PDB file of C-alpha atoms in Angstrom:
ATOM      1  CA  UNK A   1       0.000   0.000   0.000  1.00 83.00           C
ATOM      2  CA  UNK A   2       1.283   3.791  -1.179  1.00 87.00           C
ATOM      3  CA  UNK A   3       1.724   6.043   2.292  1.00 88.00           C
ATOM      4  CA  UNK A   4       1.192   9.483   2.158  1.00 91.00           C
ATOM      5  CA  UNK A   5       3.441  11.949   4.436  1.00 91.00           C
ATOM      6  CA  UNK A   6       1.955  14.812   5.992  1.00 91.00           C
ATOM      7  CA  UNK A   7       3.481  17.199   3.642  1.00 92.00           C
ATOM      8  CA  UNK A   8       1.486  15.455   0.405  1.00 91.00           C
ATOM      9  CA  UNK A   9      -1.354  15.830   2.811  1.00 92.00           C
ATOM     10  CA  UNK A  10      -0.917  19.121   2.542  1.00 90.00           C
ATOM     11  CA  UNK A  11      -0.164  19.585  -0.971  1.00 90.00           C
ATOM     12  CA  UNK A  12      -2.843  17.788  -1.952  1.00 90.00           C
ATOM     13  CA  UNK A  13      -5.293  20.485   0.100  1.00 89.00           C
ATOM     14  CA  UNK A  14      -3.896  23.265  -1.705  1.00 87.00           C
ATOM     15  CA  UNK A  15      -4.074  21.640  -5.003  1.00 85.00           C
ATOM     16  CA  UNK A  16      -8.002  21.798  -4.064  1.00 87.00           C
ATOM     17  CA  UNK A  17      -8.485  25.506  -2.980  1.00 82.00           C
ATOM     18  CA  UNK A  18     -10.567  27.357  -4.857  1.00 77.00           C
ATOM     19  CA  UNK A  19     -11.296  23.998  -7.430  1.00 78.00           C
ATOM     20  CA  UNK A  20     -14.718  23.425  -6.167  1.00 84.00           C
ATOM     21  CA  UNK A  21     -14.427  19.971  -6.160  1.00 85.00           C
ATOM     22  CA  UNK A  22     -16.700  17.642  -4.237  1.00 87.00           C
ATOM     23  CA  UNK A  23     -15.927  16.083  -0.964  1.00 82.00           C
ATOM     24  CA  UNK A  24     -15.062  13.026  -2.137  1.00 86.00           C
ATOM     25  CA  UNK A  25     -12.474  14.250  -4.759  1.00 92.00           C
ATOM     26  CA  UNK A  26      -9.344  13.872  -4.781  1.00 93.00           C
ATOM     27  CA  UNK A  27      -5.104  13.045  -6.138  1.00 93.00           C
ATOM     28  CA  UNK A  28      -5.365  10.497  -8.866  1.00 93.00           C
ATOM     29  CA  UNK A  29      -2.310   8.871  -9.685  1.00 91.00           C
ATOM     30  CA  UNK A  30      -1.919   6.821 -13.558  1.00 91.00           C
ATOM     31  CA  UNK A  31      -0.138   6.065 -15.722  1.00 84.00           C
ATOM     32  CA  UNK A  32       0.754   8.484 -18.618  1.00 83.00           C
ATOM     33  CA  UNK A  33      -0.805   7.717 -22.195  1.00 80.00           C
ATOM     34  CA  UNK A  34       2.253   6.589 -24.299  1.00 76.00           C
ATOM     35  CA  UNK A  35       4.888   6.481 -21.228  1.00 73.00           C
ATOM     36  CA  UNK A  36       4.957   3.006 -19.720  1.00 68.00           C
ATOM     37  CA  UNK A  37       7.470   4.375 -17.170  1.00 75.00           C
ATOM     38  CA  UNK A  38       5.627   7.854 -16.724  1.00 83.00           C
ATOM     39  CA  UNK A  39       3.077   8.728 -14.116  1.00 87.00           C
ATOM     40  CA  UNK A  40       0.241  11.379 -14.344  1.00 89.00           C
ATOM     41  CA  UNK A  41      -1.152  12.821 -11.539  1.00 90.00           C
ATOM     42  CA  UNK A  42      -4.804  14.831 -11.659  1.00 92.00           C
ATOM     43  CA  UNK A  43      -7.528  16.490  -9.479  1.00 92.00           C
ATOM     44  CA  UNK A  44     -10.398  14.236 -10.608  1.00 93.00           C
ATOM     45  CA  UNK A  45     -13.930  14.363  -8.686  1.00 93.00           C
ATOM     46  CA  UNK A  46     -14.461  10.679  -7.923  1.00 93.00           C
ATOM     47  CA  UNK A  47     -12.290   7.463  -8.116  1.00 94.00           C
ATOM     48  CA  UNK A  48     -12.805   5.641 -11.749  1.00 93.00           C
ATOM     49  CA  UNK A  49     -13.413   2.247 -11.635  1.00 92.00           C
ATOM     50  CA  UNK A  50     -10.838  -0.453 -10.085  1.00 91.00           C
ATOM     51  CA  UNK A  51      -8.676   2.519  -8.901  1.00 93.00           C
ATOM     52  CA  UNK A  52      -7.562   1.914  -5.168  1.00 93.00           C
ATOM     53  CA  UNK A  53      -8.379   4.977  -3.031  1.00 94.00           C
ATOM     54  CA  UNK A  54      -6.184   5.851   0.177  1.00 93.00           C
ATOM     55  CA  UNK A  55      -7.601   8.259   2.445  1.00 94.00           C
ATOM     56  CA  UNK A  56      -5.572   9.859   4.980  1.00 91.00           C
ATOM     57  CA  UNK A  57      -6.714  12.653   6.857  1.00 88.00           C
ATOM     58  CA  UNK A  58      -9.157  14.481   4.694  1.00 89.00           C
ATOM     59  CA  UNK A  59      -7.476  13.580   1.516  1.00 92.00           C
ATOM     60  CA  UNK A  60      -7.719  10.872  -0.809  1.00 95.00           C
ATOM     61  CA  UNK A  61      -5.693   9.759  -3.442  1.00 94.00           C
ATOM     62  CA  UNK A  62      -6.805   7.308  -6.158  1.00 94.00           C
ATOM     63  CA  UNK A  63      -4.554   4.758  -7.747  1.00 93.00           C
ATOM     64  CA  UNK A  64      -5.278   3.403 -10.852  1.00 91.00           C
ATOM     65  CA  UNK A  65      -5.533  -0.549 -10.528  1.00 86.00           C
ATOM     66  CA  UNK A  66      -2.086  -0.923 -13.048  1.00 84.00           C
ATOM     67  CA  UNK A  67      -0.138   2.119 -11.172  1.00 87.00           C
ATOM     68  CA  UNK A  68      -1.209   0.661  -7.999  1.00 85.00           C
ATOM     69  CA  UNK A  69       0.821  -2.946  -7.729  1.00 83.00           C
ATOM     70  CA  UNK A  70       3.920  -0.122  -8.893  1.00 82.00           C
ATOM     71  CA  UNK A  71       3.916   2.057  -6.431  1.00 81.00           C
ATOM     72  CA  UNK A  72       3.151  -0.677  -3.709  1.00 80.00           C
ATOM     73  CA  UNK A  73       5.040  -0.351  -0.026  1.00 86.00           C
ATOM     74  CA  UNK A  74       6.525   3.204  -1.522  1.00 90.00           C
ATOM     75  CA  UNK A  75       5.569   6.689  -0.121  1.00 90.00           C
ATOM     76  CA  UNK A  76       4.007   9.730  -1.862  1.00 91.00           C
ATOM     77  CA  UNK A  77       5.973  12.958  -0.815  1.00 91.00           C
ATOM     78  CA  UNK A  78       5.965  16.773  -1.429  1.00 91.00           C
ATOM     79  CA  UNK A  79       7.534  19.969  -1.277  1.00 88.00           C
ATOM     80  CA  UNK A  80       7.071  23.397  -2.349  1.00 82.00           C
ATOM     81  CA  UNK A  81       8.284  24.487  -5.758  1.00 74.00           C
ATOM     82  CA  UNK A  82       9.250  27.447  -7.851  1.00 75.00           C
ATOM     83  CA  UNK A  83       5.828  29.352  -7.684  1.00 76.00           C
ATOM     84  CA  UNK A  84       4.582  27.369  -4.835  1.00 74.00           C
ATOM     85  CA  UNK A  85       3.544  24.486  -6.920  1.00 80.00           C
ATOM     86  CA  UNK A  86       4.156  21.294  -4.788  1.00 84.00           C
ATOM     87  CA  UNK A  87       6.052  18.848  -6.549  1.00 84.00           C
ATOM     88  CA  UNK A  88       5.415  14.889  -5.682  1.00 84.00           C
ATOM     89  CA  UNK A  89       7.728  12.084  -5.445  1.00 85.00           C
ATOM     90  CA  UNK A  90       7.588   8.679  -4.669  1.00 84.00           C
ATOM     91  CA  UNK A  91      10.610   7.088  -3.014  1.00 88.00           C
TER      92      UNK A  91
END
């Protein structure tokens, strides 16, 4: 299962400001059209079907059933970038 640090938490929230998303929206996480070994991340408003959903806090993030098995026992991270745009990793 992914884990989520506090400070994706937190990115994730202020991804969602001023989105007006519903409550149950949230981070999904696929993989990118054309890039086996890419990953896309969107704001989406519900989990699609077979995608995993991890909730921590008051955040979810949605794994798509392929990127999930990937990204297994690894942890979703974030920091501020140029701009204040959070960048992710997983590590």
């Amino acid at each position: 299962m992914l884990t989520v640090t506090d400070h994706a938490v937190q990115a994730i929230r202020d991804l969602m400001v001023g989105e007006y998303l519903p409550e149950e929206a949230g981070l999904r996480i696929a993989a990118k059209p054309g890039e086996p070994a890419s990953l896309e991340l969107s704001l989406v408003s519900a989990p699609f079907s077979g995608d995993e959903v991890i909730k921590r806090a008051d955040v979810r993030v949605f794994l798509d059933a392929q990127v999930a098995q990937a990204v297994g026992g690894k942890t979703l991270d974030a920091e501020t970038g140029p701009g204040g745009r959070p960048t992710f990793r997983l590590s």
